[in-house]
Amino acid sequence: MLRKFCLFLFISYVCAKHEIYDGWGVYEVSVENENQLLTLQELIEEMTLDVWSYAHLSRPGIILVPKLKREEFHNRMFVAGLPYVIESDNVKELLDLEDIRLETAATNNRANYSDLGLDFETIHRFDVVDQYLVDLAAAHPNVVTVMSAGRSIEGRDIKYVQISTTNFQNHSKPVVFVESLLHAREWATLPATLYAIKRLVLDVTERDLVEDIDWVILPIANPDGYEFTHTNQRFWRKNRARGFLPMDRCMGVDLNRNFNVNWGTASSNNVCSDTFHGRHAFSEPESTAVGNIMRRYSSRLAFVADLHTFGSMILYGYGNGELPANVLLIHLAGVQMAQAIDAVKWPQNRDYTVGNVVAILYHASGSAGDYGQLSALPFGMSYTFELPAWRNNQGFNGFLIEPDFIEQVGFETWEGLKVGVRFALNQWRQHRRSL
Ligand SMILES: *[C@@H]1O[C@H](CO)[C@@H](O)[C@H](O)[C@H]1NC(C)=O
Ligand SMILES: *[C@@H]1O[C@H](CO)[C@@H](O)[C@H](O)[C@H]1NC(C)=O
Ligand SMILES: [Zn+2]
């Protein structure tokens, strides 16, 4: 009886939580030609809609539309002759379901923070991960050093770990940098960095990866935004910067448009946009922290992975369509990573796509991936991963988390990263030999 009552209370609490998304729709929109693509892009900008996945001639776009804008959206789609499918008529229902499933998974595994580190049953909050990094370094002082890259706007410490058998003192090893959660709502990226940490510190089966490489891993690049997705708005993407005119109506800077590389040339100047680039390059402490990490290790930086969701893509620079000098090797390593992931992925998820970000998605300036490419060695490689959206026959999930997929996404991404990192290590050795 008591249990039932609690369950009832729990569900009603959960159900009140995502009130702001009540009646919001998720749409899949197909475009048949360049004209329609342009029309759709204009419409999205004018209505400041939240694009979950950009439309392309070869694949439909996915767009979140607020309840109060849905009628206008339908009308404009009709006028433009753009066909759409409603993936969800009320995204709040999906969010309630996500909460219940994650909470159940977490309850079943409470206190499973053991010798093998954090469990992969749920998506851990900032405080848990933050403490975990400290504890991990304390328990493995010969391999792990916890570092601070700076503080977020709300004062959270942006911690990362150095993993090295030689305490970063042996400069004949290359450095690899992997980060997740630069975009707050992209929860599936967190298990990927946590899984990498686990396989490099706690559950080591491939010693060469630990011994031959110095690793830098940052699990939560945007802690304020990330916490906000847990407490307020699940689909928040940016950081929590405030103080923008007019009157603080909108908040947040898209950190992945705020890096100092072609800044402001292919991003939004509208504070309310999800790709708002900020007042100037590196205006935000979080992007500055990540940029500082890249520069700090740049003399040995051979491989960078900035993890995002979703789309099953491995993208490289530059976001203005220019290609890095070593693009053929970047592409080759990208394809090898994609094949390694595809070989172990869930069958219902699509194969990975690999390419320059402009060819595959869109123009984008000020991205972490581009800044990583510029910071890395001349033969270094920097990638933006779009991890898969889990899909099954019940349909669509987008950014939503399926508990069973948490460990899988960590595992399969690691299978890909390993291949890319070994490729980069090989490049490093060849270049050192030729010096
Ligand atoms: C922790 O995980 C192990 C193995 O995954 C499981 O057998 C055990 O029941 C879990 N412990 C708790 C307290 O849930
Ligand atoms: C430094 O790293 C290189 C390359 O991994 C290795 O060959 C060498 O033995 C290392 N030196 C020391 C002192 O650990
Ligand atoms: Zn992202």
Short mmCIF file of C-alpha atoms and ligand atoms in Angstrom, two decimals:
data_model
loop_
_atom_site.label_atom_id
_atom_site.label_comp_id
_atom_site.label_asym_id
_atom_site.label_seq_id
_atom_site.Cartn_x
_atom_site.Cartn_y
_atom_site.Cartn_z
CA MET A 1 0.00 0.00 0.00
CA LEU A 2 2.72 2.41 1.05
CA ARG A 3 4.75 1.49 -1.97
CA LYS A 4 1.88 2.21 -4.28
CA PHE A 5 1.34 5.54 -2.64
CA CYS A 6 4.98 6.49 -3.07
CA LEU A 7 4.93 5.41 -6.63
CA PHE A 8 1.92 7.60 -7.15
CA LEU A 9 3.64 10.55 -5.50
CA PHE A 10 6.73 9.95 -7.54
CA ILE A 11 4.87 9.88 -10.79
CA SER A 12 2.90 13.01 -10.03
CA TYR A 13 6.11 14.79 -9.10
CA VAL A 14 7.71 13.67 -12.32
CA CYS A 15 4.69 14.62 -14.33
CA ALA A 16 4.70 18.16 -12.97
CA LYS A 17 8.34 18.54 -13.81
CA HIS A 18 8.30 18.99 -17.58
CA GLU A 19 5.26 21.26 -17.64
CA ILE A 20 6.89 23.77 -19.97
CA TYR A 21 7.11 21.14 -22.70
CA ASP A 22 3.46 20.20 -22.49
CA GLY A 23 1.98 20.07 -25.97
CA TRP A 24 5.26 20.69 -27.79
CA GLY A 25 5.68 18.73 -30.98
CA VAL A 26 8.65 17.04 -32.60
CA TYR A 27 8.55 17.13 -36.42
CA GLU A 28 10.43 15.32 -39.08
CA VAL A 29 10.64 17.47 -42.19
CA SER A 30 11.82 16.29 -45.59
CA VAL A 31 13.23 18.57 -48.26
CA GLU A 32 13.42 17.68 -51.92
CA ASN A 33 15.60 20.45 -53.34
CA GLU A 34 17.89 23.34 -52.45
CA ASN A 35 15.02 25.82 -52.58
CA GLN A 36 13.00 23.94 -50.02
CA LEU A 37 16.08 23.63 -47.85
CA LEU A 38 16.54 27.40 -47.92
CA THR A 39 12.87 28.01 -47.20
CA LEU A 40 13.04 25.67 -44.24
CA GLN A 41 16.16 27.37 -42.89
CA GLU A 42 14.54 30.80 -43.16
CA LEU A 43 11.43 29.60 -41.45
CA ILE A 44 13.44 28.09 -38.62
CA GLU A 45 15.35 31.31 -38.12
CA GLU A 46 12.32 33.56 -38.25
CA MET A 47 10.43 31.41 -35.78
CA THR A 48 13.59 30.70 -33.69
CA LEU A 49 12.81 27.01 -33.63
CA ASP A 50 14.99 24.43 -31.98
CA VAL A 51 16.60 22.21 -34.61
CA TRP A 52 17.51 18.80 -33.28
CA SER A 53 18.87 17.55 -36.53
CA TYR A 54 19.50 19.59 -39.66
CA ALA A 55 17.67 18.67 -42.83
CA HIS A 56 19.70 17.67 -45.82
CA LEU A 57 18.69 16.53 -49.28
CA SER A 58 19.55 13.01 -48.19
CA ARG A 59 17.86 13.00 -44.81
CA PRO A 60 14.99 14.71 -43.03
CA GLY A 61 15.46 17.36 -40.38
CA ILE A 62 14.06 17.07 -36.87
CA ILE A 63 12.58 20.15 -35.22
CA LEU A 64 11.06 20.86 -31.83
CA VAL A 65 8.10 23.24 -32.04
CA PRO A 66 6.61 24.95 -28.96
CA LYS A 67 2.90 24.48 -28.40
CA LEU A 68 2.09 28.11 -29.18
CA LYS A 69 3.97 28.09 -32.45
CA ARG A 70 2.59 24.86 -33.83
CA GLU A 71 -0.33 26.35 -35.73
CA GLU A 72 1.85 28.92 -37.46
CA PHE A 73 4.37 26.19 -38.19
CA HIS A 74 1.71 24.00 -39.83
CA ASN A 75 0.50 26.91 -41.94
CA ARG A 76 3.94 27.89 -43.11
CA MET A 77 4.86 24.31 -43.93
CA PHE A 78 1.69 24.04 -45.97
CA VAL A 79 2.41 27.24 -47.87
CA ALA A 80 5.99 26.13 -48.53
CA GLY A 81 4.80 22.72 -49.71
CA LEU A 82 7.05 20.96 -47.20
CA PRO A 83 5.87 17.56 -46.07
CA TYR A 84 6.33 16.61 -42.43
CA VAL A 85 5.68 13.77 -40.04
CA ILE A 86 4.84 14.41 -36.39
CA GLU A 87 7.25 12.25 -34.40
CA SER A 88 5.78 13.28 -31.08
CA ASP A 89 2.61 15.22 -30.44
CA ASN A 90 3.57 15.94 -26.85
CA VAL A 91 7.22 15.73 -25.99
CA LYS A 92 6.44 16.08 -22.28
CA GLU A 93 5.13 12.52 -22.30
CA LEU A 94 8.47 11.27 -23.60
CA LEU A 95 10.27 13.22 -20.91
CA ASP A 96 8.08 11.79 -18.13
CA LEU A 97 8.83 8.34 -19.43
CA GLU A 98 12.55 9.05 -19.58
CA ASP A 99 12.52 10.21 -15.94
CA ILE A 100 10.72 7.14 -14.74
CA ARG A 101 13.00 4.76 -16.61
CA LEU A 102 16.19 6.48 -15.50
CA GLU A 103 14.99 6.81 -11.91
CA THR A 104 14.10 3.14 -11.81
CA ALA A 105 17.47 2.17 -13.21
CA ALA A 106 19.21 4.43 -10.69
CA THR A 107 17.23 3.06 -7.73
CA ASN A 108 18.13 -0.48 -8.68
CA ASN A 109 21.78 0.44 -8.64
CA ARG A 110 22.06 2.95 -5.83
CA ALA A 111 25.54 2.96 -4.28
CA ASN A 112 27.07 0.98 -7.06
CA TYR A 113 30.00 3.30 -7.09
CA SER A 114 32.56 0.62 -6.56
CA ASP A 115 35.95 -0.60 -7.71
CA LEU A 116 34.84 -0.32 -11.29
CA GLY A 117 33.85 3.30 -10.92
CA LEU A 118 30.53 4.87 -11.70
CA ASP A 119 27.85 2.55 -13.01
CA PHE A 120 26.40 2.83 -16.50
CA GLU A 121 22.81 2.39 -15.41
CA THR A 122 21.91 6.04 -15.36
CA ILE A 123 23.13 9.50 -16.36
CA HIS A 124 25.03 10.94 -13.42
CA ARG A 125 24.63 14.48 -12.18
CA PHE A 126 27.42 17.04 -12.03
CA ASP A 127 28.18 16.62 -8.30
CA VAL A 128 28.50 12.86 -8.63
CA VAL A 129 30.90 13.06 -11.57
CA ASP A 130 32.85 15.89 -9.96
CA GLN A 131 33.41 13.87 -6.77
CA TYR A 132 34.16 10.75 -8.79
CA LEU A 133 37.07 12.43 -10.57
CA VAL A 134 38.54 13.52 -7.23
CA ASP A 135 38.12 10.06 -5.70
CA LEU A 136 39.55 8.37 -8.78
CA ALA A 137 42.69 10.51 -8.64
CA ALA A 138 43.05 9.83 -4.91
CA ALA A 139 42.72 6.08 -5.45
CA HIS A 140 45.07 5.97 -8.47
CA PRO A 141 47.62 8.72 -7.84
CA ASN A 142 50.22 7.17 -10.14
CA VAL A 143 48.00 7.37 -13.19
CA VAL A 144 45.29 9.96 -12.62
CA THR A 145 45.67 13.66 -11.85
CA VAL A 146 42.58 15.78 -11.44
CA MET A 147 42.88 19.29 -12.85
CA SER A 148 40.70 22.36 -12.94
CA ALA A 149 40.21 24.17 -16.24
CA GLY A 150 38.40 27.09 -14.61
CA ARG A 151 34.95 27.87 -13.29
CA SER A 152 31.61 28.11 -15.03
CA ILE A 153 29.47 31.25 -14.85
CA GLU A 154 27.60 29.84 -11.85
CA GLY A 155 30.90 28.91 -10.20
CA ARG A 156 31.12 25.18 -10.86
CA ASP A 157 34.62 23.80 -11.13
CA ILE A 158 35.30 22.49 -14.65
CA LYS A 159 37.40 19.48 -13.75
CA TYR A 160 39.23 17.17 -16.07
CA VAL A 161 41.64 14.29 -15.60
CA GLN A 162 45.09 13.65 -16.95
CA ILE A 163 45.72 9.94 -17.35
CA SER A 164 49.36 9.00 -17.79
CA THR A 165 51.84 6.38 -16.63
CA THR A 166 54.56 9.06 -16.66
CA ASN A 167 52.68 11.98 -15.12
CA PHE A 168 52.75 13.92 -18.40
CA GLN A 169 56.53 14.27 -18.01
CA ASN A 170 57.56 12.12 -20.95
CA HIS A 171 57.35 14.43 -23.92
CA SER A 172 57.91 11.69 -26.43
CA LYS A 173 54.26 10.67 -26.00
CA PRO A 174 51.39 12.31 -27.87
CA VAL A 175 48.43 13.88 -26.05
CA VAL A 176 44.82 12.91 -26.77
CA PHE A 177 41.94 15.14 -25.64
CA VAL A 178 38.34 13.92 -25.33
CA GLU A 179 35.46 16.00 -23.99
CA SER A 180 31.71 15.67 -23.59
CA LEU A 181 28.68 17.78 -22.66
CA LEU A 182 29.73 21.05 -24.25
CA HIS A 183 26.06 21.03 -25.25
CA ALA A 184 23.99 20.58 -22.13
CA ARG A 185 21.20 18.32 -23.34
CA GLU A 186 23.42 15.82 -25.12
CA TRP A 187 23.39 13.42 -22.20
CA ALA A 188 24.49 10.33 -24.13
CA THR A 189 27.96 11.85 -24.51
CA LEU A 190 28.70 11.61 -20.77
CA PRO A 191 28.84 7.80 -20.59
CA ALA A 192 31.30 7.87 -23.50
CA THR A 193 33.94 9.87 -21.60
CA LEU A 194 33.24 7.98 -18.37
CA TYR A 195 33.65 4.71 -20.23
CA ALA A 196 36.98 5.83 -21.68
CA ILE A 197 38.18 6.73 -18.17
CA LYS A 198 37.09 3.33 -16.91
CA ARG A 199 38.98 1.47 -19.64
CA LEU A 200 42.12 3.54 -19.08
CA VAL A 201 42.21 3.35 -15.29
CA LEU A 202 39.99 0.67 -13.78
CA ASP A 203 39.43 -2.02 -16.35
CA VAL A 204 42.56 -1.93 -18.48
CA THR A 205 42.79 -4.61 -21.16
CA GLU A 206 44.94 -2.72 -23.65
CA ARG A 207 47.97 -1.44 -21.80
CA ASP A 208 49.51 0.21 -24.86
CA LEU A 209 46.77 2.82 -24.82
CA VAL A 210 47.68 3.87 -21.29
CA GLU A 211 51.42 3.53 -21.64
CA ASP A 212 52.02 5.13 -25.03
CA ILE A 213 49.62 8.05 -24.75
CA ASP A 214 48.93 10.92 -22.35
CA TRP A 215 45.16 11.35 -22.04
CA VAL A 216 43.17 14.45 -21.17
CA ILE A 217 39.49 13.76 -20.51
CA LEU A 218 36.85 16.35 -19.66
CA PRO A 219 33.43 14.81 -18.94
CA ILE A 220 31.30 17.93 -18.29
CA ALA A 221 32.39 20.94 -20.33
CA ASN A 222 29.19 22.91 -19.68
CA PRO A 223 28.23 22.17 -16.07
CA ASP A 224 25.67 24.96 -15.56
CA GLY A 225 23.76 24.13 -18.70
CA TYR A 226 23.96 20.44 -17.88
CA GLU A 227 22.51 20.87 -14.39
CA PHE A 228 19.80 23.09 -15.85
CA THR A 229 18.74 20.24 -18.14
CA HIS A 230 18.21 18.11 -15.04
CA THR A 231 16.43 20.72 -12.95
CA ASN A 232 14.51 22.89 -15.42
CA GLN A 233 14.64 22.42 -19.18
CA ARG A 234 15.70 19.06 -20.52
CA PHE A 235 16.37 20.47 -23.98
CA TRP A 236 18.62 23.34 -22.94
CA ARG A 237 21.73 23.44 -25.15
CA LYS A 238 23.75 26.55 -24.31
CA ASN A 239 25.53 27.75 -21.18
CA ARG A 240 23.71 29.94 -18.63
CA ALA A 241 25.12 33.37 -19.49
CA ARG A 242 22.73 36.20 -18.72
CA GLY A 243 22.59 39.94 -19.05
CA PHE A 244 21.80 40.19 -22.74
CA LEU A 245 19.44 42.80 -24.12
CA PRO A 246 16.56 43.05 -24.53
CA MET A 247 15.90 42.71 -20.82
CA ASP A 248 17.31 39.26 -20.23
CA ARG A 249 14.47 37.77 -22.22
CA CYS A 250 16.81 35.08 -23.49
CA MET A 251 19.89 33.54 -21.96
CA GLY A 252 22.87 31.47 -22.88
CA VAL A 253 25.64 31.29 -25.43
CA ASP A 254 26.19 28.33 -27.73
CA LEU A 255 29.65 27.34 -26.51
CA ASN A 256 30.29 25.45 -29.71
CA ARG A 257 30.06 28.73 -31.67
CA ASN A 258 32.13 30.77 -29.21
CA PHE A 259 35.67 29.54 -29.95
CA ASN A 260 38.17 31.85 -31.57
CA VAL A 261 38.16 30.41 -35.06
CA ASN A 262 36.31 32.32 -37.79
CA TRP A 263 34.14 33.52 -34.92
CA GLY A 264 30.78 35.04 -35.87
CA THR A 265 30.89 34.15 -39.55
CA ALA A 266 28.45 31.22 -39.51
CA SER A 267 26.47 31.44 -36.27
CA SER A 268 23.66 33.52 -34.82
CA ASN A 269 23.76 37.04 -33.46
CA ASN A 270 20.33 36.54 -31.89
CA VAL A 271 20.49 35.91 -28.13
CA CYS A 272 17.35 33.80 -28.35
CA SER A 273 18.84 31.48 -30.95
CA ASP A 274 20.28 28.14 -29.94
CA THR A 275 23.39 28.98 -31.96
CA PHE A 276 23.95 32.43 -30.42
CA HIS A 277 27.71 32.98 -30.59
CA GLY A 278 28.13 35.41 -27.66
CA ARG A 279 29.49 38.95 -27.54
CA HIS A 280 32.92 38.03 -28.83
CA ALA A 281 35.14 34.98 -29.26
CA PHE A 282 35.84 33.28 -25.92
CA SER A 283 33.40 35.56 -24.11
CA GLU A 284 32.37 32.56 -21.99
CA PRO A 285 34.37 30.93 -19.19
CA GLU A 286 33.42 27.42 -20.30
CA SER A 287 34.65 27.75 -23.90
CA THR A 288 37.70 29.61 -22.60
CA ALA A 289 38.44 26.70 -20.26
CA VAL A 290 38.28 24.18 -23.10
CA GLY A 291 40.36 26.44 -25.36
CA ASN A 292 42.96 26.75 -22.63
CA ILE A 293 43.21 22.98 -22.35
CA MET A 294 43.80 22.66 -26.09
CA ARG A 295 46.49 25.32 -26.08
CA ARG A 296 48.14 23.99 -22.94
CA TYR A 297 48.84 20.62 -24.60
CA SER A 298 49.18 21.88 -28.16
CA SER A 299 52.88 21.00 -28.57
CA ARG A 300 51.92 17.30 -28.29
CA LEU A 301 48.22 17.35 -29.23
CA ALA A 302 47.69 14.60 -31.81
CA PHE A 303 43.99 13.76 -31.48
CA VAL A 304 40.89 15.66 -30.31
CA ALA A 305 37.33 14.37 -29.97
CA ASP A 306 34.48 16.68 -28.99
CA LEU A 307 31.46 14.46 -28.33
CA HIS A 308 27.92 15.51 -29.25
CA THR A 309 24.59 13.89 -30.08
CA PHE A 310 22.85 12.99 -32.25
CA GLY A 311 23.11 11.69 -35.79
CA SER A 312 25.75 8.92 -35.98
CA MET A 313 28.34 11.13 -37.61
CA ILE A 314 32.08 11.71 -37.41
CA LEU A 315 32.76 15.25 -38.62
CA TYR A 316 35.92 17.20 -39.21
CA GLY A 317 36.77 20.79 -40.10
CA TYR A 318 36.73 23.34 -41.07
CA GLY A 319 33.27 24.75 -40.53
CA ASN A 320 33.74 27.18 -43.42
CA GLY A 321 34.31 24.34 -45.87
CA GLU A 322 38.09 24.72 -46.09
CA LEU A 323 39.94 21.51 -45.46
CA PRO A 324 42.93 20.88 -43.17
CA ALA A 325 46.18 20.10 -44.99
CA ASN A 326 46.12 16.49 -43.74
CA VAL A 327 42.46 15.96 -44.64
CA LEU A 328 43.01 12.65 -46.42
CA LEU A 329 44.46 11.09 -43.29
CA ILE A 330 41.77 12.69 -41.14
CA HIS A 331 39.14 11.21 -43.40
CA LEU A 332 40.81 7.81 -43.48
CA ALA A 333 41.04 7.62 -39.69
CA GLY A 334 37.44 8.84 -39.48
CA VAL A 335 36.24 6.03 -41.74
CA GLN A 336 38.18 3.47 -39.73
CA MET A 337 36.59 4.74 -36.52
CA ALA A 338 33.14 4.61 -38.11
CA GLN A 339 33.69 1.04 -39.27
CA ALA A 340 34.84 -0.01 -35.81
CA ILE A 341 31.70 1.46 -34.26
CA ASP A 342 29.36 0.11 -36.93
CA ALA A 343 30.76 -3.36 -36.32
CA VAL A 344 29.47 -3.37 -32.72
CA LYS A 345 26.56 -0.94 -32.80
CA TRP A 346 22.95 -1.83 -32.19
CA PRO A 347 21.56 -3.11 -35.48
CA GLN A 348 18.59 -0.74 -35.53
CA ASN A 349 20.88 2.30 -35.43
CA ARG A 350 22.09 3.67 -38.73
CA ASP A 351 25.68 3.42 -39.93
CA TYR A 352 27.99 6.30 -39.19
CA THR A 353 28.62 8.98 -41.81
CA VAL A 354 32.07 10.58 -42.08
CA GLY A 355 33.05 13.88 -43.66
CA ASN A 356 33.71 17.57 -43.51
CA VAL A 357 31.05 19.28 -41.41
CA VAL A 358 29.91 21.55 -44.27
CA ALA A 359 29.48 18.63 -46.66
CA ILE A 360 27.53 16.59 -44.12
CA LEU A 361 25.68 19.20 -42.06
CA TYR A 362 26.12 22.95 -42.34
CA HIS A 363 28.51 25.90 -42.09
CA ALA A 364 29.45 26.56 -38.49
CA SER A 365 31.99 28.98 -37.06
CA GLY A 366 33.69 29.12 -33.68
CA SER A 367 33.46 25.41 -32.97
CA ALA A 368 35.55 23.44 -30.50
CA GLY A 369 36.37 20.92 -33.23
CA ASP A 370 37.89 23.60 -35.46
CA TYR A 371 39.78 25.13 -32.57
CA GLY A 372 41.08 21.66 -31.75
CA GLN A 373 42.27 21.21 -35.32
CA LEU A 374 44.13 24.52 -35.18
CA SER A 375 45.62 23.72 -31.77
CA ALA A 376 46.71 20.23 -32.72
CA LEU A 377 49.96 19.33 -34.41
CA PRO A 378 50.21 19.84 -38.19
CA PHE A 379 49.49 16.14 -38.62
CA GLY A 380 46.98 16.05 -35.74
CA MET A 381 43.30 15.27 -36.16
CA SER A 382 40.25 16.79 -34.53
CA TYR A 383 36.73 15.39 -34.73
CA THR A 384 33.23 16.30 -33.71
CA PHE A 385 31.31 13.13 -32.99
CA GLU A 386 27.54 13.01 -33.23
CA LEU A 387 26.74 9.88 -31.26
CA PRO A 388 23.66 7.87 -32.24
CA ALA A 389 20.14 8.60 -31.15
CA TRP A 390 18.86 5.33 -29.90
CA ARG A 391 15.96 4.13 -32.00
CA ASN A 392 13.68 1.16 -31.84
CA ASN A 393 10.38 0.19 -33.29
CA GLN A 394 8.55 2.39 -30.81
CA GLY A 395 9.94 5.26 -32.80
CA PHE A 396 11.72 8.37 -32.03
CA ASN A 397 13.97 9.43 -29.15
CA GLY A 398 16.38 12.18 -30.27
CA PHE A 399 18.19 13.44 -27.18
CA LEU A 400 16.27 11.16 -24.85
CA ILE A 401 18.04 8.44 -22.97
CA GLU A 402 17.21 4.79 -22.96
CA PRO A 403 18.89 3.24 -19.86
CA ASP A 404 19.94 0.10 -21.77
CA PHE A 405 21.82 2.25 -24.26
CA ILE A 406 24.03 4.02 -21.70
CA GLU A 407 26.72 1.39 -21.43
CA GLN A 408 26.41 0.50 -25.12
CA VAL A 409 27.07 4.08 -26.25
CA GLY A 410 30.10 4.20 -23.97
CA PHE A 411 31.40 0.90 -25.26
CA GLU A 412 30.85 1.46 -28.97
CA THR A 413 32.26 5.00 -28.93
CA TRP A 414 35.35 3.66 -27.17
CA GLU A 415 35.76 1.06 -29.92
CA GLY A 416 35.89 3.91 -32.41
CA LEU A 417 38.08 6.23 -30.36
CA LYS A 418 40.69 3.52 -29.87
CA VAL A 419 41.10 3.12 -33.61
CA GLY A 420 41.45 6.85 -34.20
CA VAL A 421 43.85 7.30 -31.32
CA ARG A 422 46.09 4.47 -32.50
CA PHE A 423 46.06 6.01 -35.97
CA ALA A 424 47.16 9.32 -34.44
CA LEU A 425 49.85 7.57 -32.40
CA ASN A 426 51.21 6.05 -35.59
CA GLN A 427 51.32 9.46 -37.25
CA TRP A 428 53.12 10.84 -34.21
CA ARG A 429 55.76 8.11 -34.37
CA GLN A 430 56.34 8.55 -38.10
CA HIS A 431 56.81 12.27 -37.73
CA ARG A 432 59.16 11.87 -34.81
CA ARG A 433 61.25 9.39 -36.73
CA SER A 434 61.57 11.77 -39.64
CA LEU A 435 62.80 14.62 -37.42
C1 LIG B 1 25.86 -3.41 -8.16
O1 LIG B 1 26.16 -4.01 -9.41
C2 LIG B 1 26.38 -5.39 -9.32
C3 LIG B 1 26.91 -5.90 -10.66
O2 LIG B 1 26.49 -5.09 -11.72
C4 LIG B 1 25.08 -6.07 -8.88
O3 LIG B 1 25.23 -7.45 -8.81
C5 LIG B 1 24.68 -5.51 -7.50
O4 LIG B 1 23.44 -6.01 -7.13
C6 LIG B 1 24.62 -3.98 -7.52
N1 LIG B 1 24.52 -3.46 -6.17
C7 LIG B 1 23.51 -2.71 -5.75
C8 LIG B 1 23.59 -2.19 -4.36
O5 LIG B 1 22.58 -2.43 -6.45
C1 LIG B 2 58.97 7.88 -22.89
O1 LIG B 2 58.04 7.45 -23.88
C2 LIG B 2 58.63 6.77 -24.97
C3 LIG B 2 57.51 6.51 -25.99
O2 LIG B 2 56.43 5.87 -25.41
C4 LIG B 2 59.25 5.49 -24.47
O3 LIG B 2 59.86 4.80 -25.55
C5 LIG B 2 60.29 5.81 -23.40
O4 LIG B 2 60.79 4.64 -22.85
C6 LIG B 2 59.66 6.66 -22.32
N1 LIG B 2 60.70 7.10 -21.38
C7 LIG B 2 60.55 6.99 -20.07
C8 LIG B 2 61.68 7.50 -19.22
O5 LIG B 2 59.56 6.48 -19.55
ZN ZN B 3 26.04 19.35 -29.76
#
